[in-house]
Coordinates of C-alpha atoms and ligand atoms in Angstrom, one line a residue:
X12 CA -16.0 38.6 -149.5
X13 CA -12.4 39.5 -150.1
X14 CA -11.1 38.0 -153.6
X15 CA -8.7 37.5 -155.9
X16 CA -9.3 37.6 -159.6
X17 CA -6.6 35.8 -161.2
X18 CA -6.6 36.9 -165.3
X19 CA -6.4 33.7 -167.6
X20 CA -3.9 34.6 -171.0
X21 CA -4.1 30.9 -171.8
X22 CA -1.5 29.6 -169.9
X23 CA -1.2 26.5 -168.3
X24 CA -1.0 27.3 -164.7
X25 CA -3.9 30.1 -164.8
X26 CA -6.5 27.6 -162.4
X27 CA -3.5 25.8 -160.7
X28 CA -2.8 30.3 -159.5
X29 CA -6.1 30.2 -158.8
X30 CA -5.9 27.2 -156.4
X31 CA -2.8 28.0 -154.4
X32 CA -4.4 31.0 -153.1
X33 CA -7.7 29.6 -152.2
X34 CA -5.7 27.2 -150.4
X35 CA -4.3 30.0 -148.8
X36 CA -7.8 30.9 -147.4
X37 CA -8.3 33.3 -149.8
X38 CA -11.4 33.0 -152.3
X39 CA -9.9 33.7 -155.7
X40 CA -11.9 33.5 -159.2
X41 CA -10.3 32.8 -162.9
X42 CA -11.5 35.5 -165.4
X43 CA -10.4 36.1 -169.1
X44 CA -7.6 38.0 -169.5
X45 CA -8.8 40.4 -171.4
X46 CA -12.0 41.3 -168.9
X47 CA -12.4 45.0 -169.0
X48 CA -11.4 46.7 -165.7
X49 CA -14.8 48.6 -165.0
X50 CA -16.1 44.6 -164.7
X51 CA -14.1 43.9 -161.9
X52 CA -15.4 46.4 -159.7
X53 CA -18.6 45.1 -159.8
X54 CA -18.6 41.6 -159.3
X55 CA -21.9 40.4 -156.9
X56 CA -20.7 39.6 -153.6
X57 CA -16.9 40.1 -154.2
X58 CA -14.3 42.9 -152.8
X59 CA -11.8 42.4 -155.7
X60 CA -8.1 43.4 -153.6
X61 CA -5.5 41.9 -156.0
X62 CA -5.1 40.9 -159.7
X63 CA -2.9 38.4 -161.0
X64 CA -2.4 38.3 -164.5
X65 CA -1.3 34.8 -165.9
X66 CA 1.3 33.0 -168.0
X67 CA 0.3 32.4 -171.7
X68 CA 1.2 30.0 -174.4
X69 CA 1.2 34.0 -176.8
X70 CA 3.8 36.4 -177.1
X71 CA 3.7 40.0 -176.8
X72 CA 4.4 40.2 -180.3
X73 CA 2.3 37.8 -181.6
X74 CA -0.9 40.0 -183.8
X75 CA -3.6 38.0 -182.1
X76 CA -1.8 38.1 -178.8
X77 CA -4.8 39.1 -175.8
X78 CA -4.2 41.9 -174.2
X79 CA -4.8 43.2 -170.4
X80 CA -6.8 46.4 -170.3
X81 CA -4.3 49.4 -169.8
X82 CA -7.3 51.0 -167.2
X83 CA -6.4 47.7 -165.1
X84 CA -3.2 49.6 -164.5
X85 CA -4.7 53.1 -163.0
X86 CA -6.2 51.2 -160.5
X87 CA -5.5 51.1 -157.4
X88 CA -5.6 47.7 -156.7
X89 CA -2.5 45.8 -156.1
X90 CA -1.4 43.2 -159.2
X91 CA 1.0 40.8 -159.6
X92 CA 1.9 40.0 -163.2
X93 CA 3.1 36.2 -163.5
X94 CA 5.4 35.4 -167.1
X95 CA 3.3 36.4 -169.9
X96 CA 1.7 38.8 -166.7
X97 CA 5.1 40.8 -166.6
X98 CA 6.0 40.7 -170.2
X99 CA 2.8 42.4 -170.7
X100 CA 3.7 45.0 -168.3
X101 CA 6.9 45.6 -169.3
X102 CA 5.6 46.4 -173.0
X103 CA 2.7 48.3 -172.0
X104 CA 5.2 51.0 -170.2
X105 CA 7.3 50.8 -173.4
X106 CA 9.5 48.5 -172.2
X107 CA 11.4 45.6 -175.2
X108 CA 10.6 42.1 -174.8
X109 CA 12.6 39.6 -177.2
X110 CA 12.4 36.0 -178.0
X111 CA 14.8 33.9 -176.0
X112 CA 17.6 32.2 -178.3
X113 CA 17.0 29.2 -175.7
X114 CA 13.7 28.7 -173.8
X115 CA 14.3 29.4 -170.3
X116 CA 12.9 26.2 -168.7
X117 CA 13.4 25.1 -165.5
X118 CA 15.4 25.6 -162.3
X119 CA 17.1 29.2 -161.9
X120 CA 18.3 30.8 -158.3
X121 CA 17.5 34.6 -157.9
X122 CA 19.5 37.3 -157.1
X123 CA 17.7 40.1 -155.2
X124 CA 19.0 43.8 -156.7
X125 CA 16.9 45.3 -154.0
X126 CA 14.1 44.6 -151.2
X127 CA 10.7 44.4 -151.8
X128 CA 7.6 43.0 -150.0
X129 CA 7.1 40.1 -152.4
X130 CA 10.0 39.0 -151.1
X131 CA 9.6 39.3 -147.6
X132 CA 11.0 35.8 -145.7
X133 CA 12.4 34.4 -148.9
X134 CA 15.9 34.1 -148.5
X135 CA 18.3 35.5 -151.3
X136 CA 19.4 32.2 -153.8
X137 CA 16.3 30.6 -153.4
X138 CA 15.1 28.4 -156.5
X139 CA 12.6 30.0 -158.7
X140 CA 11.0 27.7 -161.7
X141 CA 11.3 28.9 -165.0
X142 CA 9.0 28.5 -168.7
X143 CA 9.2 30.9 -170.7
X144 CA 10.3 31.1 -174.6
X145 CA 10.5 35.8 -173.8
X146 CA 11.9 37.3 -171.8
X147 CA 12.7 41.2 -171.0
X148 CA 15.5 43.0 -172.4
X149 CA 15.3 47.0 -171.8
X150 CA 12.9 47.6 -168.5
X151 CA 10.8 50.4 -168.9
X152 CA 11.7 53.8 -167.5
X153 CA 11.2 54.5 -163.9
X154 CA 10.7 51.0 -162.9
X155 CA 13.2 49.1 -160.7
X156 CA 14.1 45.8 -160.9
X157 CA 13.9 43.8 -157.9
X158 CA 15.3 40.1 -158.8
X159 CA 17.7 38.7 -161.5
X160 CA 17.9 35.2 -162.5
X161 CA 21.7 33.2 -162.5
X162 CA 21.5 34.2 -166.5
X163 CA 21.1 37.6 -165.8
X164 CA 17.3 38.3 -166.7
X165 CA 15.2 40.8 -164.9
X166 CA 13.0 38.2 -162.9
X167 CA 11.5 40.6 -160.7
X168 CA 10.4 44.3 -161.9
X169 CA 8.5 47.0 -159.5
X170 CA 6.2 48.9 -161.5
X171 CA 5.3 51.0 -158.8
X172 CA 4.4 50.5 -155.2
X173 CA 1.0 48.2 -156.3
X174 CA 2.3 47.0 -159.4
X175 CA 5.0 43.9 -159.5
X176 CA 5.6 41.7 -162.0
X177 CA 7.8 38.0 -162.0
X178 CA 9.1 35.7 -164.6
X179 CA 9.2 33.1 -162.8
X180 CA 6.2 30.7 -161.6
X181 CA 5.7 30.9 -158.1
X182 CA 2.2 28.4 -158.4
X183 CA 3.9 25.4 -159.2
X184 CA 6.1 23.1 -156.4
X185 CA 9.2 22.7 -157.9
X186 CA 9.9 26.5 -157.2
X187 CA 11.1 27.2 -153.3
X188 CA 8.9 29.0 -151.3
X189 CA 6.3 29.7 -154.0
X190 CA 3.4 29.6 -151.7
X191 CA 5.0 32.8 -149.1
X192 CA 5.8 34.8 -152.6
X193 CA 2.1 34.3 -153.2
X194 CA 1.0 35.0 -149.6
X195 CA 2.9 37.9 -149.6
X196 CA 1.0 39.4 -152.3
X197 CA -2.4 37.8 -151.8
X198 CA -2.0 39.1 -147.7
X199 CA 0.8 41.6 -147.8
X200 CA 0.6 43.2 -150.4
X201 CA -3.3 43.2 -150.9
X202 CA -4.3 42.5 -147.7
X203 CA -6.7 40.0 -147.9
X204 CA -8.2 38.4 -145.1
X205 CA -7.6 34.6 -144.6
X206 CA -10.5 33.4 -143.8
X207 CA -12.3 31.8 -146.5
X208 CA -13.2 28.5 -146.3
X209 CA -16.4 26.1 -147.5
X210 CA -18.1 26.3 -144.3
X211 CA -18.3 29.7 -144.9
X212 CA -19.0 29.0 -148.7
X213 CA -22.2 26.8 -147.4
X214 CA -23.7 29.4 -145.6
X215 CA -23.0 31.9 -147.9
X216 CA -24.8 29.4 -150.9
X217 CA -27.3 28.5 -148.1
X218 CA -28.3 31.7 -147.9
X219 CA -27.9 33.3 -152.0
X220 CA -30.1 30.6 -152.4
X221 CA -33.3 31.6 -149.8
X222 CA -32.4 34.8 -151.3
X223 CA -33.1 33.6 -154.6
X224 CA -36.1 31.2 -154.4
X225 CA -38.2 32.5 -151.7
X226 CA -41.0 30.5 -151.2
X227 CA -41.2 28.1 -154.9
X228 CA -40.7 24.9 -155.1
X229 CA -37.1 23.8 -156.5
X230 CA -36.5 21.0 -158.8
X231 CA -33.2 19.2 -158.9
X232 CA -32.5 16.3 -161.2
X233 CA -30.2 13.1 -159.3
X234 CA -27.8 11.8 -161.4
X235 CA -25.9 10.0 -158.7
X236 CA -22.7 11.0 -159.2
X237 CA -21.3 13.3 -156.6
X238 CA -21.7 17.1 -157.6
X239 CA -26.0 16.4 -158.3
X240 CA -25.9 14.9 -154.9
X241 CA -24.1 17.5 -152.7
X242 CA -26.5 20.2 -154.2
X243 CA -29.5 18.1 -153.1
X244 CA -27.3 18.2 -149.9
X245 CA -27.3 22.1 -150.1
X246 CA -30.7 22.7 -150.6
X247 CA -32.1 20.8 -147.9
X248 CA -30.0 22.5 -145.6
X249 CA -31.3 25.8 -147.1
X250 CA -34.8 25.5 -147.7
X251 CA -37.7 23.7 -146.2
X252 CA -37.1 20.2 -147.5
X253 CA -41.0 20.4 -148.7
X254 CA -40.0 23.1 -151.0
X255 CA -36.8 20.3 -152.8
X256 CA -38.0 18.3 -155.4
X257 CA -35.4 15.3 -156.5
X258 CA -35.9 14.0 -159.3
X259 CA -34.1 10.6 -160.7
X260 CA -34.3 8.8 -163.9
X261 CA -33.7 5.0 -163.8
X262 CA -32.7 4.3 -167.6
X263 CA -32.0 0.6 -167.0
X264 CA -28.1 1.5 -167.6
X265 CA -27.0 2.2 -164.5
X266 CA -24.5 0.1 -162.0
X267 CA -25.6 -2.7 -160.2
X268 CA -27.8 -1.5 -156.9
X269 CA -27.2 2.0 -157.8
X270 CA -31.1 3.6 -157.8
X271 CA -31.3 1.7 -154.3
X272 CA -28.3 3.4 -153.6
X273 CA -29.0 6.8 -154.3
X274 CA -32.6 6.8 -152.9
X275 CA -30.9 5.7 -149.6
X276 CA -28.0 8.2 -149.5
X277 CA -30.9 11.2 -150.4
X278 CA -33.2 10.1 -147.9
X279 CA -30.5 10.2 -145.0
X280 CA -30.0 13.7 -146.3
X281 CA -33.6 14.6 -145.9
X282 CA -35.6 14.2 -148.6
X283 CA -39.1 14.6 -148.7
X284 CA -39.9 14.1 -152.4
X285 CA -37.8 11.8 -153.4
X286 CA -39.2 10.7 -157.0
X287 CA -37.2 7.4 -158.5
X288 CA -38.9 6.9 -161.9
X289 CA -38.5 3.6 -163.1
X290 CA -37.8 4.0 -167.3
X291 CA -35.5 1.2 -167.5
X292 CA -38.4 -0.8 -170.1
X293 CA -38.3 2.7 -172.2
X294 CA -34.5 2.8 -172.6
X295 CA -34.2 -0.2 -173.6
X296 CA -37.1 -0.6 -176.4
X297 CA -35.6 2.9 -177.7
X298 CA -32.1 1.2 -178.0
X299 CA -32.9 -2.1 -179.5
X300 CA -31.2 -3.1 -182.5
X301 CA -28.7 0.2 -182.6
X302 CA -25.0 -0.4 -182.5
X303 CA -23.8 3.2 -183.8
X304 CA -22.0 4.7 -180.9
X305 CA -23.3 8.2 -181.7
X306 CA -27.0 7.0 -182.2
X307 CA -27.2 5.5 -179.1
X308 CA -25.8 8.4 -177.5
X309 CA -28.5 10.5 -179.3
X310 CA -31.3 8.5 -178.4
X311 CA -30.8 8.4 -174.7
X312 CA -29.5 11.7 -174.6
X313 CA -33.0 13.1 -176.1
X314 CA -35.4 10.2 -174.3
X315 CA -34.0 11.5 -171.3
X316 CA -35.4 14.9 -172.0
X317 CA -38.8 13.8 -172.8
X318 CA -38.7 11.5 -169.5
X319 CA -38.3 14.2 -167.4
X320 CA -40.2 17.1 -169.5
X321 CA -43.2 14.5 -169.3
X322 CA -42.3 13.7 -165.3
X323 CA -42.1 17.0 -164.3
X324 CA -45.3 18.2 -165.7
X325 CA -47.0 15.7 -163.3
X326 CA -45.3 15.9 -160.6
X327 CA -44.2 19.6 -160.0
X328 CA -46.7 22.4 -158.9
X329 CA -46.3 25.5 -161.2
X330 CA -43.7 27.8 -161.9
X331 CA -40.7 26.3 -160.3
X332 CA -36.4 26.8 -159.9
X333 CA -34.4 24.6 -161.1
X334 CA -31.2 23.3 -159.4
X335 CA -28.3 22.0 -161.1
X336 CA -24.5 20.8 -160.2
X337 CA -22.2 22.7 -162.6
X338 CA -19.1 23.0 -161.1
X339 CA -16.4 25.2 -161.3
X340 CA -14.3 23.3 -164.3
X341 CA -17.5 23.3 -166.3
X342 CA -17.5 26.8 -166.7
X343 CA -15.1 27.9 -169.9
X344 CA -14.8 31.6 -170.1
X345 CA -15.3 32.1 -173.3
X346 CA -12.9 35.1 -173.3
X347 CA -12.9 38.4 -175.1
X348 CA -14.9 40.9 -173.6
X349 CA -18.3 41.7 -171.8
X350 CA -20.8 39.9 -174.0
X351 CA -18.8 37.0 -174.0
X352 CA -18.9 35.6 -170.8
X353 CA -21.6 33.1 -171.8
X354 CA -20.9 29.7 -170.0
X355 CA -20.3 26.7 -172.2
X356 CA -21.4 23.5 -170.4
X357 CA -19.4 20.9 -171.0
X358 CA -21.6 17.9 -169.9
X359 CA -23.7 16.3 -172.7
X360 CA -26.9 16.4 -171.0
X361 CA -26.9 20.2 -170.1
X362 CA -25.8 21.5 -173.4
X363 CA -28.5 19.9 -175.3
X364 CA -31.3 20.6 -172.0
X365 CA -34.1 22.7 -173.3
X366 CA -35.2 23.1 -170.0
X367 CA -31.9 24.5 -168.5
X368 CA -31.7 26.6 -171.9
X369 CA -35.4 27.9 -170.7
X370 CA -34.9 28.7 -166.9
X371 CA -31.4 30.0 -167.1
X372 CA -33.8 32.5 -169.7
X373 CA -36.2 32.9 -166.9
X374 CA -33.7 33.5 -164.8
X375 CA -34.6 30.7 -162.4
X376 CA -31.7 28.7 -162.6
X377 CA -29.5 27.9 -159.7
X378 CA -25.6 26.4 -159.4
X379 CA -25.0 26.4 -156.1
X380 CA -21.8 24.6 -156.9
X381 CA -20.7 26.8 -159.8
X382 CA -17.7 28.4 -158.2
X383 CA -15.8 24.9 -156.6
X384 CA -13.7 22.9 -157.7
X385 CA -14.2 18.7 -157.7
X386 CA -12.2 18.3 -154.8
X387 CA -13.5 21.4 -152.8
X388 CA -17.0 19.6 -154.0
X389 CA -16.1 16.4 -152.1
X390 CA -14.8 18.3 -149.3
X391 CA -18.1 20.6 -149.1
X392 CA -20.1 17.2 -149.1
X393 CA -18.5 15.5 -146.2
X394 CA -19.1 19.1 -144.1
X395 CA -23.2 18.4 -145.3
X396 CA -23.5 15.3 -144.7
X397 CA -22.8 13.5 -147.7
X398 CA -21.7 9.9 -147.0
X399 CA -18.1 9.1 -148.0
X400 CA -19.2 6.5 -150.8
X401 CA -21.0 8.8 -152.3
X402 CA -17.8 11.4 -152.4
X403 CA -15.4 8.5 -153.5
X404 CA -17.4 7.2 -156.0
X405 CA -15.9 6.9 -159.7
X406 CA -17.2 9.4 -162.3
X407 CA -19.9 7.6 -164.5
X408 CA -20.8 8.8 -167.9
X409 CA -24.6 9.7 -168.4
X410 CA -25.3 7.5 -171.0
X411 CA -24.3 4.6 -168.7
X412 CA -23.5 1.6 -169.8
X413 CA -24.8 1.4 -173.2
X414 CA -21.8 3.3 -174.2
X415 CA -19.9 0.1 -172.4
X416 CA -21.6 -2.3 -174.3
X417 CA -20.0 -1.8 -177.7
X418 CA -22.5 -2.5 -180.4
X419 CA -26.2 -3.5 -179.6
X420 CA -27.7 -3.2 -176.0
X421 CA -29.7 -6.0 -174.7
X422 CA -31.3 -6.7 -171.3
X423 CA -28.8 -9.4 -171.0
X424 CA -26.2 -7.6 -172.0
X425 CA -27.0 -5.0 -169.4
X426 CA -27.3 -7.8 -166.6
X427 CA -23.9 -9.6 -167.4
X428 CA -21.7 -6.1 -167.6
X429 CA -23.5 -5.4 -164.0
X430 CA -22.7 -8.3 -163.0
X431 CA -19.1 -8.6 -164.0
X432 CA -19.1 -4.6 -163.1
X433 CA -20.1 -5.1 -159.3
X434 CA -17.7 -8.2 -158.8
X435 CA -14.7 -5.9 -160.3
X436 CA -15.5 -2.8 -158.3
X437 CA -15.8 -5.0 -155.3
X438 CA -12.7 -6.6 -156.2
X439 CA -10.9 -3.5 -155.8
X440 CA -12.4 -2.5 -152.8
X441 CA -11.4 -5.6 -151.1
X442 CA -8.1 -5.3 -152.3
X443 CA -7.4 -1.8 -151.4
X444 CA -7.7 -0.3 -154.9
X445 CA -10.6 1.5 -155.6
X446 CA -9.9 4.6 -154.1
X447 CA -6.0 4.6 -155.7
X448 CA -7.5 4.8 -159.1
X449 CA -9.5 7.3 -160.6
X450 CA -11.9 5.8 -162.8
X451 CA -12.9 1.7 -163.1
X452 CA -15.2 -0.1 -165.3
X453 CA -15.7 -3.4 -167.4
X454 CA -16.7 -2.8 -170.9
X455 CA -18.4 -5.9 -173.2
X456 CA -17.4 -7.0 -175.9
X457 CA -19.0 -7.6 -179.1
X458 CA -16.9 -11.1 -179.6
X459 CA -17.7 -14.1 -178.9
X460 CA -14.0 -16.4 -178.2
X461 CA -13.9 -20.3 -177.6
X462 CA -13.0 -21.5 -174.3
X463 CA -12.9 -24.9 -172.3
X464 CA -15.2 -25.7 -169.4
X465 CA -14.7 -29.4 -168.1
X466 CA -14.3 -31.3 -171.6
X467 CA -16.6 -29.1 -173.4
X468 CA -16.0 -25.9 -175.6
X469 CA -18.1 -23.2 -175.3
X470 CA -18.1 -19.4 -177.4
X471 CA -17.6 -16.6 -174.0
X472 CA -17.9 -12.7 -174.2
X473 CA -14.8 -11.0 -174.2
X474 CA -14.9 -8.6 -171.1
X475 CA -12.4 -5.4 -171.5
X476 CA -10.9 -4.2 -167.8
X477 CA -10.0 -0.3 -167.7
X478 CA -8.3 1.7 -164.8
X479 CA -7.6 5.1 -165.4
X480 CA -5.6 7.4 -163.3
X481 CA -6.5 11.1 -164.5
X482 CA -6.9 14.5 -162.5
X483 CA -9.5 16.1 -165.1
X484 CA -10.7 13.3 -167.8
X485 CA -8.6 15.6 -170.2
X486 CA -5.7 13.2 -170.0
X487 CA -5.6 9.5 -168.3
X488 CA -3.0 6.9 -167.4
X489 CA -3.4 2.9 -167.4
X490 CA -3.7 2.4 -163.5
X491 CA -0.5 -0.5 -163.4
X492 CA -1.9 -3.4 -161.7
X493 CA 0.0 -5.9 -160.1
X494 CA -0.1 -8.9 -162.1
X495 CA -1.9 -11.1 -159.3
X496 CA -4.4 -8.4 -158.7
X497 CA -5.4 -8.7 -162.6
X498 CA -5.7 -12.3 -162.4
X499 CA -7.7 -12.8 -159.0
X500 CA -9.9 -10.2 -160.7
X501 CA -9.8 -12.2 -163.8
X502 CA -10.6 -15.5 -162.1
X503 CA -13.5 -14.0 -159.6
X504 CA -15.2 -12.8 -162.6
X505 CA -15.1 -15.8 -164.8
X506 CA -15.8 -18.3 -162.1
X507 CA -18.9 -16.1 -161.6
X508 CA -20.4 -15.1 -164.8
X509 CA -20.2 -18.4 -166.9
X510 CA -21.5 -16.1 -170.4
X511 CA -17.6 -14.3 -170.0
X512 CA -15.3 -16.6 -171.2
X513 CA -12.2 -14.3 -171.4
X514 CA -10.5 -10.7 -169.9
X515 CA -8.4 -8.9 -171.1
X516 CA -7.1 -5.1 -169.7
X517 CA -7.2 -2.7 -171.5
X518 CA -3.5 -0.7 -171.7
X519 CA -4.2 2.7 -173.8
X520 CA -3.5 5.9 -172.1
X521 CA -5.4 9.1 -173.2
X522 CA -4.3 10.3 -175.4
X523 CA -4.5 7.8 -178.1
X524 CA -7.4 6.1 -176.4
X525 CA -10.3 8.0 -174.6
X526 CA -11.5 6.5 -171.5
X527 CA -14.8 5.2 -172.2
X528 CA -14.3 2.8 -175.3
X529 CA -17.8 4.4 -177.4
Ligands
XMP612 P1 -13.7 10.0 -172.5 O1 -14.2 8.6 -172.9 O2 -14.1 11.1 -173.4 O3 -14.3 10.3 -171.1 O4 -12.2 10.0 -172.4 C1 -13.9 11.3 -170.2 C2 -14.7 11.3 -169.0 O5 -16.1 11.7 -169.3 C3 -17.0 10.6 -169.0 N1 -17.9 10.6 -170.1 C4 -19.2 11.1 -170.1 N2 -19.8 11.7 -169.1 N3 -21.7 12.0 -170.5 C5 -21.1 12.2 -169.3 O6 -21.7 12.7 -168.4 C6 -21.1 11.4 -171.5 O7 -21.7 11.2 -172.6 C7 -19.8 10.9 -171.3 N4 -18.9 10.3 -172.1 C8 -17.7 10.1 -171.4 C9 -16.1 9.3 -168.9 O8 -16.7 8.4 -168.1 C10 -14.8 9.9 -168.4 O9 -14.9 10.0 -167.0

């Protein structure tokens, strides 16, 4: 498969490079930027025909600054160097870079000094966006400058007939035809072919992954949310669905209907051992009485594991694979060199799993899912099969929602926040909502405030709102309501749930706030 390996300096922009050209049909993979060129060449399954190197927060000059492997630039394979990517280049051939007495930011029309391919189609004055604190003041010998910028910086440099670097950021939208700059090095220059898409990606998993297992059974753990469910999706489609063993823990803290729900959306997939283990009486014993935030994270966190250790061992026949949904973003190159390309799992679960420490050991661990991103994971779904709820749904955090009751969990506690939960998320729905916002949930309070019912007072919970807007969880907005849609959703939940005597919503952004309130 024709690729594009995109090196990551630590700039901002390195995955949103890596995006515009798979959306140019081209499959293209973030690597550190200091990755050794003898790795590239053998990367399984990938013809590696172009190299961009990135933008970084680092100067040239900084000691610690990473460095792109000088043998990157005897190969023959095309690269464009972006920012940081050119500067680089520029000093590598003995070139000067210098700090910028003003950052550079911003708009900036280019001047062409002469033709080059980058450039075919883009007309001369087009506006290019610039970031960039350096910036190039003697080119190199023997290199020619293509494009100036209205200040008179070298914005384009030829290297050699392979080898271009830009200042400017061609990735992001606010510069003019950014998207034919990079098709003109991702096809033109490198000649890639343009015909990657996930169909292809399906069948290509589909088939790594008979490849892999052969004939042995192939364990996959349900969480619900989206990315476990499109690799049960996957490996029914690839293997016999006798072989697929799903496996789904009920702790008692999840959403309202929710097991029912993902049993039904796995068994219209296919599933023939479909095992929904009912630990909700477990969970809750282990949590009584603990209000520590981290405590009760621990506890589920590690009941969890001897759940399914115990589970496993009576339900799976021997040696077996096992499946998980790591996607792309969960994947932090660690950066550096060879022996550091150990992947760091973000999600709480997987870090601390014994049994994904043990089979990716063993070797028989499989992430079908490993090189998409989330929305290329809800595209690949709707292409298997995977019904549209199930894709739309809101992220939900594994220790459910004992980190949404804030202090002690109780069964009733857990029956109210459902409750109050499924009339909010339904709320949405009805109005339109849910699938404007990013992430929604109720959280319960551990107050008690008077209210009136009729002539009498009576002590309510206090029931927190949250809508997040948010791309990657990293950052998050308030979701701005209208005020009548707050207070229909405020009057449909108290008129329901007569133990809430009050709602409030919740206005923090992220930063200060996180989104989940434990
Ligand atoms: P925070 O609260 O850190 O949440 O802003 C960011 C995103 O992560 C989810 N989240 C979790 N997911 N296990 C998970 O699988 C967890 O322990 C966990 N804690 C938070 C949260 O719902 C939000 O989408």
């Amino acid at each position: 498969m024709d690729a594009i390996i995109v090196l990551d300096f630590g700039g901002q922009t390195a995955q949103l490079i890596g995006r515009r050209i798979r959306e140019l049909g081209v499959y293209s993979e973030i690597l550190p930027g200091t990755t050794p060129a003898a790795l590239l060449a053998g990367l399984p399954g990938l013809t590696v025909r172009g190299i961009v190197l990135s933008g970084s927060p680092a100067s040239v000059h900084d000691a610690d600054a990473p460095v792109p492997d000088p043998a990157l630039f005897e190969l023959p394979t095309p690269i464009l160097g972006i920012c940081y990517g050119l500067q680089q280049m520029v000093s590598q051939r003995g070139g000067e870079i210098a700090r910028s007495t003003s950052r550079e930011y911003g708009r900036s029309k280019l001047r062409y000094s002469s033709e080059h391919p980058l450039f075919a189609e883009v007309p001369e004055g087009f506006t290019s966006w610039m970031s960039h604190g350096d910036h190039v003041v003697a080119v190199p010998e023997g290199v020619r400058v293509v494009a100036e910028s209205e200040h008179g910086i070298p914005a384009a440099i030829e290297f050699s007939r392979t080898q271009i670097g830009i200042q400017f950021h061609p990735e992001v939208t606010h510069c003019e035809h950014g998207n034919r700059i990079l098709e003109n090095f991702v096809v033109g220059m490198a000649g890639c072919a343009t015909d990657w898409s996930l169909e292809e990606y399906a069948d290509e998993a589909a088939e790594e992954i008979r490849t892999t297992v052969g004939p042995s059974p192939v364990l996959l753990l349900i969480s619900g949310g989206v990315d476990s469910t499109v690799v049960a999706a996957i490996l029914l489609r690839a293997l016999d669905p006798a072989q697929v063993y799903l496996m789904y823990v009920n702790t008692g803290l999840m959403r309202k209907d929710e097991s029912e729900e993902v049993g039904a959306s796995l068994e219209r997939l296919g599933a023939r051992h479909l095992d929904l283990i009912d630990a909700e009486a477990e969970f809750l014993a282990a949590l009584d009485g603990v209000d520590d935030p981290e405590k009760k994270r621990e506890i589920i966190g590690d009941l969890f594991i001897r759940v399914q250790s115990r589970e496993i061992a009576e339900r799976i026949p021997g040696d077996y694979f096992l499946a998980q949904g790591t996607i792309y973003p969960d994947i932090i190159e660690s950066g550096g060199g060879v022996g550091k390309y150990a992947h760091v799992i973000k999600s709480h679960h997987n870090v601390r799993s014994p049994l994904v420490a043990a089979k990716r050991e063993q070797g028989k661990l499989i992430e079908p899912l490993s090189r998409l991103y989330k929305d290329e994971v809800r595209r690949l779904g709707i292409i298997l099969g995977v019904s549209r709820d199930v894709i739309a749904r809101h992220p939900f955090p594994g220790p459910g929602l004992a980190v949404r009751i804030l202090g002690a969990v109780t069964p009733e506690k857990c029956r109210i926040l459902r409750e109050a939960d499924a009339l909010y998320i339904a709320e949405l729905r009805d109005r339109g909502l849910y699938d404007r916002i990013w992430q929604a949930f109720c959280v319960l309070l551990p107050l008690r405030s008077v209210g009136v019912t009729g002539d009498t007072r009576h002590y309510g919970y206090v029931l927190a709102l949250r809508a997040v807007n948010s791309t990657d969880a990293m950052t998050a907005d308030v979701f701005p309501f209208a005020p009548d849609d707050l207070l229909a959703i405020s009057a449909r939940i108290t008129n329901r749930i007569p133990e809430i005597g009050r709602v409030v919503y919740d206005v923090s952004s992220k930063p200060p706030a996180t989104i989940e309130w434990e």
